[in-house]
Amino acid sequence: MGGVNHAALASFLKSRRDRVRPADVGLPQGPRRRVPGLRREEVAQLAGLSADYYTELERGRGAHPSAQVLAALARTLRLNGDERDHLFHLADRPLPPSEHGPTSHVQPGLLGLLDRLTTTPAQVITDLHETLVQNPQAVALIGRPPATRGPEASFAYRWFTDPATRALHPVEDHPHHSKVFVADLQAVAARRGGDAQVTRMVSALRRRSPEFAALWDTHDVALRRTDHKRIVHPALGVIELDCHSLFSEDGRQRLLWFDAPPGSEGAAQLELLSVIGTQDMAPDPVRHDDPATPA
């Protein structure tokens, strides 16, 4: 590997940023916008980076972005597969060995649909519940996932190993979500046919969570296609919503979106959520300039 081509990387990022329109990622055009595409700080926010760090990348300076950062930028800038590979090449990073997980490239069909869901929370996840990309409404509703790798990137894994994850739902709903996650994972494990990633996750969860182990041994199997959820929001309280899933052709990725019946309290809360946005409720973006730091 010959090292980062800083100048070419900077030029490529800027050219792709200029191509993405604010509406493509759920942002308002605004009356004072002086650039054809996204602003630098908007790219940084959507990719979960600090504005200073992304600005340095576009200026062709020192950072060696990690594979996780590159994957986040590829999703934010709506790169196709060839463009994503080119980005990794310019940054002197090998392509991710797996087509799944947090560094996966979002399947174009799902990404195209996500771009059109501008009035309701929506996100694309893997079949192991690893978040790949969210629209702004989804960030406002459920927040961004933690910057991590490995099994911890999976919301289902964190559900059984990190008590703080469960704060997203009322306590009385926790048993339902536990059953749904395990039944869904059983179905995924069967579809993948002994896949090492699933096997490692299941083994780790059985060791760490007696609740998971007991539910796994019931052998209940059911992909989660739709569900009724109550989500605890820091400003709006409990929001009752329906969650729908659209699966990719191979079943490895899912487009999730949330809605509520017209005229319901949940629908009114979603409208208010679009006004509130993330405001100060989301943590500040962190820098990802250390290749060894989980991104």
C-alpha positions as a Python dict, from the first residue, in 0.01 Angstrom:
ca = {
    (1, 'M'): (0, 0, 0),
    (2, 'G'): (141, 338, -100),
    (3, 'G'): (-3, 571, 161),
    (4, 'V'): (-292, 816, 161),
    (5, 'N'): (-328, 1028, -152),
    (6, 'H'): (-432, 1336, 44),
    (7, 'A'): (-479, 1571, -251),
    (8, 'A'): (-686, 1327, -455),
    (9, 'L'): (-888, 1225, -149),
    (10, 'A'): (-966, 1589, -71),
    (11, 'S'): (-1069, 1663, -429),
    (12, 'F'): (-1285, 1352, -452),
    (13, 'L'): (-1467, 1424, -125),
    (14, 'K'): (-1543, 1780, -232),
    (15, 'S'): (-1672, 1670, -572),
    (16, 'R'): (-1906, 1414, -415),
    (17, 'R'): (-2022, 1664, -149),
    (18, 'D'): (-2114, 1916, -420),
    (19, 'R'): (-2328, 1651, -589),
    (20, 'V'): (-2555, 1570, -291),
    (21, 'R'): (-2850, 1806, -254),
    (22, 'P'): (-2979, 1887, 96),
    (23, 'A'): (-3318, 1736, 14),
    (24, 'D'): (-3146, 1405, -64),
    (25, 'V'): (-3056, 1368, 302),
    (26, 'G'): (-3360, 1533, 457),
    (27, 'L'): (-3210, 1880, 510),
    (28, 'P'): (-3382, 2210, 422),
    (29, 'Q'): (-3248, 2403, 126),
    (30, 'G'): (-3243, 2729, 324),
    (31, 'P'): (-3245, 3083, 181),
    (32, 'R'): (-2874, 3157, 229),
    (33, 'R'): (-2713, 2842, 94),
    (34, 'R'): (-2416, 2938, -120),
    (35, 'V'): (-2290, 2591, -215),
    (36, 'P'): (-2455, 2360, -469),
    (37, 'G'): (-2454, 2058, -240),
    (38, 'L'): (-2394, 1991, 126),
    (39, 'R'): (-2186, 2211, 354),
    (40, 'R'): (-1881, 2058, 518),
    (41, 'E'): (-2037, 2073, 862),
    (42, 'E'): (-2347, 1893, 731),
    (43, 'V'): (-2139, 1608, 593),
    (44, 'A'): (-1957, 1586, 923),
    (45, 'Q'): (-2278, 1578, 1124),
    (46, 'L'): (-2443, 1315, 905),
    (47, 'A'): (-2130, 1096, 914),
    (48, 'G'): (-2084, 1132, 1291),
    (49, 'L'): (-1754, 1321, 1264),
    (50, 'S'): (-1635, 1651, 1402),
    (51, 'A'): (-1655, 1942, 1158),
    (52, 'D'): (-1288, 2021, 1215),
    (53, 'Y'): (-1182, 1667, 1130),
    (54, 'Y'): (-1381, 1654, 807),
    (55, 'T'): (-1255, 1999, 707),
    (56, 'E'): (-899, 1874, 747),
    (57, 'L'): (-976, 1582, 514),
    (58, 'E'): (-1105, 1819, 245),
    (59, 'R'): (-798, 2037, 286),
    (60, 'G'): (-574, 1738, 216),
    (61, 'R'): (-409, 1732, 555),
    (62, 'G'): (-256, 1457, 766),
    (63, 'A'): (-540, 1235, 887),
    (64, 'H'): (-549, 867, 788),
    (65, 'P'): (-924, 792, 810),
    (66, 'S'): (-1029, 454, 940),
    (67, 'A'): (-1241, 209, 742),
    (68, 'Q'): (-1535, 295, 968),
    (69, 'V'): (-1502, 666, 887),
    (70, 'L'): (-1473, 592, 515),
    (71, 'A'): (-1785, 375, 526),
    (72, 'A'): (-1976, 653, 703),
    (73, 'L'): (-1864, 906, 442),
    (74, 'A'): (-1958, 670, 158),
    (75, 'R'): (-2311, 642, 298),
    (76, 'T'): (-2345, 1013, 367),
    (77, 'L'): (-2221, 1111, 20),
    (78, 'R'): (-2439, 847, -149),
    (79, 'L'): (-2146, 680, -325),
    (80, 'N'): (-2210, 386, -551),
    (81, 'G'): (-2002, 69, -516),
    (82, 'D'): (-1725, 178, -752),
    (83, 'E'): (-1701, 520, -586),
    (84, 'R'): (-1688, 359, -242),
    (85, 'D'): (-1401, 133, -354),
    (86, 'H'): (-1221, 436, -501),
    (87, 'L'): (-1257, 623, -172),
    (88, 'F'): (-1096, 334, 17),
    (89, 'H'): (-817, 319, -241),
    (90, 'L'): (-739, 692, -209),
    (91, 'A'): (-729, 656, 170),
    (92, 'D'): (-495, 356, 147),
    (93, 'R'): (-739, 128, 327),
    (94, 'P'): (-825, -229, 225),
    (95, 'L'): (-1188, -286, 141),
    (96, 'P'): (-1387, -434, 429),
    (97, 'P'): (-1353, -814, 423),
    (98, 'S'): (-1724, -861, 487),
    (99, 'E'): (-2020, -721, 300),
    (100, 'H'): (-2209, -699, 628),
    (101, 'G'): (-2177, -506, 949),
    (102, 'P'): (-2129, -134, 1019),
    (103, 'T'): (-1889, -89, 725),
    (104, 'S'): (-2133, -242, 476),
    (105, 'H'): (-2231, -47, 169),
    (106, 'V'): (-2603, 25, 182),
    (107, 'Q'): (-2788, -150, -98),
    (108, 'P'): (-2887, 113, -358),
    (109, 'G'): (-3255, 21, -365),
    (110, 'L'): (-3297, 68, 9),
    (111, 'L'): (-3092, 386, 7),
    (112, 'G'): (-3305, 529, -272),
    (113, 'L'): (-3621, 462, -74),
    (114, 'L'): (-3466, 609, 240),
    (115, 'D'): (-3388, 929, 51),
    (116, 'R'): (-3759, 963, -31),
    (117, 'L'): (-3876, 916, 328),
    (118, 'T'): (-3841, 1279, 432),
    (119, 'T'): (-4137, 1312, 669),
    (120, 'T'): (-4102, 1004, 889),
    (121, 'P'): (-3816, 845, 1089),
    (122, 'A'): (-3638, 578, 885),
    (123, 'Q'): (-3307, 392, 880),
    (124, 'V'): (-3129, 103, 710),
    (125, 'I'): (-2992, -172, 934),
    (126, 'T'): (-2829, -510, 882),
    (127, 'D'): (-3006, -834, 967),
    (128, 'L'): (-2808, -827, 1293),
    (129, 'H'): (-2954, -484, 1381),
    (130, 'E'): (-2641, -282, 1306),
    (131, 'T'): (-2737, 68, 1196),
    (132, 'L'): (-2595, 162, 855),
    (133, 'V'): (-2762, 495, 780),
    (134, 'Q'): (-3039, 709, 931),
    (135, 'N'): (-3242, 1003, 811),
    (136, 'P'): (-3253, 1312, 1037),
    (137, 'Q'): (-3593, 1218, 1178),
    (138, 'A'): (-3462, 880, 1294),
    (139, 'V'): (-3169, 1049, 1466),
    (140, 'A'): (-3413, 1283, 1640),
    (141, 'L'): (-3635, 993, 1748),
    (142, 'I'): (-3389, 728, 1864),
    (143, 'G'): (-3047, 894, 1847),
    (144, 'R'): (-2733, 778, 1673),
    (145, 'P'): (-2580, 440, 1756),
    (146, 'P'): (-2259, 437, 1959),
    (147, 'A'): (-1935, 453, 1762),
    (148, 'T'): (-1823, 95, 1807),
    (149, 'R'): (-1729, -222, 1622),
    (150, 'G'): (-1784, -591, 1666),
    (151, 'P'): (-2093, -739, 1832),
    (152, 'E'): (-2152, -415, 2026),
    (153, 'A'): (-2248, -248, 1698),
    (154, 'S'): (-2568, -452, 1706),
    (155, 'F'): (-2863, -298, 1890),
    (156, 'A'): (-2989, -651, 1960),
    (157, 'Y'): (-2657, -740, 2121),
    (158, 'R'): (-2653, -424, 2332),
    (159, 'W'): (-3012, -491, 2436),
    (160, 'F'): (-2897, -795, 2634),
    (161, 'T'): (-2558, -665, 2749),
    (162, 'D'): (-2596, -290, 2813),
    (163, 'P'): (-2884, -190, 3045),
    (164, 'A'): (-2872, 171, 2922),
    (165, 'T'): (-2987, 54, 2578),
    (166, 'R'): (-3323, -47, 2721),
    (167, 'A'): (-3404, 310, 2823),
    (168, 'L'): (-3537, 357, 2468),
    (169, 'H'): (-3851, 162, 2566),
    (170, 'P'): (-4071, 156, 2879),
    (171, 'V'): (-3971, -110, 3131),
    (172, 'E'): (-4298, -300, 3094),
    (173, 'D'): (-4226, -348, 2722),
    (174, 'H'): (-3883, -503, 2773),
    (175, 'P'): (-3995, -870, 2782),
    (176, 'H'): (-4173, -827, 2448),
    (177, 'H'): (-3869, -675, 2278),
    (178, 'S'): (-3641, -945, 2421),
    (179, 'K'): (-3859, -1219, 2272),
    (180, 'V'): (-3879, -1042, 1937),
    (181, 'F'): (-3503, -993, 1913),
    (182, 'V'): (-3426, -1357, 1994),
    (183, 'A'): (-3689, -1499, 1757),
    (184, 'D'): (-3562, -1270, 1482),
    (185, 'L'): (-3201, -1374, 1544),
    (186, 'Q'): (-3303, -1741, 1531),
    (187, 'A'): (-3446, -1681, 1184),
    (188, 'V'): (-3135, -1493, 1071),
    (189, 'A'): (-2908, -1768, 1201),
    (190, 'A'): (-3104, -2026, 1003),
    (191, 'R'): (-3092, -1815, 686),
    (192, 'R'): (-2719, -1759, 715),
    (193, 'G'): (-2655, -2129, 770),
    (194, 'G'): (-2384, -2140, 1037),
    (195, 'D'): (-2234, -1800, 953),
    (196, 'A'): (-1936, -1729, 1182),
    (197, 'Q'): (-2053, -1376, 1268),
    (198, 'V'): (-2389, -1502, 1393),
    (199, 'T'): (-2232, -1795, 1576),
    (200, 'R'): (-1994, -1565, 1764),
    (201, 'M'): (-2274, -1327, 1857),
    (202, 'V'): (-2503, -1602, 1983),
    (203, 'S'): (-2223, -1766, 2183),
    (204, 'A'): (-2130, -1435, 2344),
    (205, 'L'): (-2492, -1355, 2429),
    (206, 'R'): (-2550, -1696, 2583),
    (207, 'R'): (-2248, -1641, 2807),
    (208, 'R'): (-2337, -1287, 2908),
    (209, 'S'): (-2717, -1295, 2934),
    (210, 'P'): (-2918, -1565, 3113),
    (211, 'E'): (-3231, -1402, 2973),
    (212, 'F'): (-3104, -1445, 2617),
    (213, 'A'): (-2995, -1805, 2681),
    (214, 'A'): (-3337, -1899, 2820),
    (215, 'L'): (-3520, -1738, 2528),
    (216, 'W'): (-3283, -1893, 2273),
    (217, 'D'): (-3357, -2238, 2411),
    (218, 'T'): (-3729, -2193, 2341),
    (219, 'H'): (-3643, -2208, 1967),
    (220, 'D'): (-3908, -1953, 1875),
    (221, 'V'): (-3842, -1830, 1520),
    (222, 'A'): (-3996, -1520, 1360),
    (223, 'L'): (-3847, -1246, 1145),
    (224, 'R'): (-3960, -906, 1269),
    (225, 'R'): (-4159, -760, 981),
    (226, 'T'): (-4376, -514, 1173),
    (227, 'D'): (-4419, -419, 1536),
    (228, 'H'): (-4597, -170, 1758),
    (229, 'K'): (-4350, 21, 1971),
    (230, 'R'): (-4349, 274, 2249),
    (231, 'I'): (-4037, 487, 2237),
    (232, 'V'): (-3923, 705, 2525),
    (233, 'H'): (-3813, 1043, 2392),
    (234, 'P'): (-3624, 1286, 2621),
    (235, 'A'): (-3844, 1583, 2525),
    (236, 'L'): (-4174, 1435, 2407),
    (237, 'G'): (-4218, 1147, 2649),
    (238, 'V'): (-4355, 814, 2532),
    (239, 'I'): (-4438, 802, 2160),
    (240, 'E'): (-4654, 514, 2029),
    (241, 'L'): (-4559, 417, 1676),
    (242, 'D'): (-4579, 135, 1427),
    (243, 'C'): (-4246, 6, 1296),
    (244, 'H'): (-4234, -148, 948),
    (245, 'S'): (-3956, -343, 776),
    (246, 'L'): (-3871, -379, 409),
    (247, 'F'): (-3609, -647, 340),
    (248, 'S'): (-3344, -642, 71),
    (249, 'E'): (-3357, -924, -183),
    (250, 'D'): (-3091, -1124, 3),
    (251, 'G'): (-3239, -1046, 345),
    (252, 'R'): (-2914, -900, 475),
    (253, 'Q'): (-3036, -542, 507),
    (254, 'R'): (-3365, -385, 614),
    (255, 'L'): (-3526, -49, 572),
    (256, 'L'): (-3714, 39, 891),
    (257, 'W'): (-3957, 326, 915),
    (258, 'F'): (-4188, 452, 1187),
    (259, 'D'): (-4535, 601, 1151),
    (260, 'A'): (-4859, 651, 1341),
    (261, 'P'): (-5228, 659, 1239),
    (262, 'P'): (-5343, 1002, 1114),
    (263, 'G'): (-5495, 1207, 1392),
    (264, 'S'): (-5333, 1001, 1668),
    (265, 'E'): (-5120, 1141, 1945),
    (266, 'G'): (-4821, 961, 1794),
    (267, 'A'): (-4873, 1138, 1462),
    (268, 'A'): (-4886, 1474, 1638),
    (269, 'Q'): (-4567, 1390, 1827),
    (270, 'L'): (-4390, 1299, 1503),
    (271, 'E'): (-4484, 1637, 1358),
    (272, 'L'): (-4347, 1808, 1666),
    (273, 'L'): (-4034, 1594, 1645),
    (274, 'S'): (-3962, 1730, 1298),
    (275, 'V'): (-3963, 2079, 1449),
    (276, 'I'): (-3757, 1992, 1756),
    (277, 'G'): (-3500, 1789, 1564),
    (278, 'T'): (-3195, 1678, 1757),
    (279, 'Q'): (-3119, 2023, 1905),
    (280, 'D'): (-2904, 1968, 2214),
    (281, 'M'): (-3026, 1616, 2286),
    (282, 'A'): (-2759, 1437, 2082),
    (283, 'P'): (-2398, 1408, 2203),
    (284, 'D'): (-2132, 1613, 2028),
    (285, 'P'): (-1962, 1433, 1739),
    (286, 'V'): (-1626, 1282, 1821),
    (287, 'R'): (-1306, 1283, 1623),
    (288, 'H'): (-1207, 970, 1438),
    (289, 'D'): (-851, 1054, 1343),
    (290, 'D'): (-689, 756, 1515),
    (291, 'P'): (-713, 445, 1294),
    (292, 'A'): (-699, 231, 1607),
    (293, 'T'): (-993, 409, 1769),
    (294, 'P'): (-1336, 252, 1712),
    (295, 'A'): (-1524, 475, 1470),
}
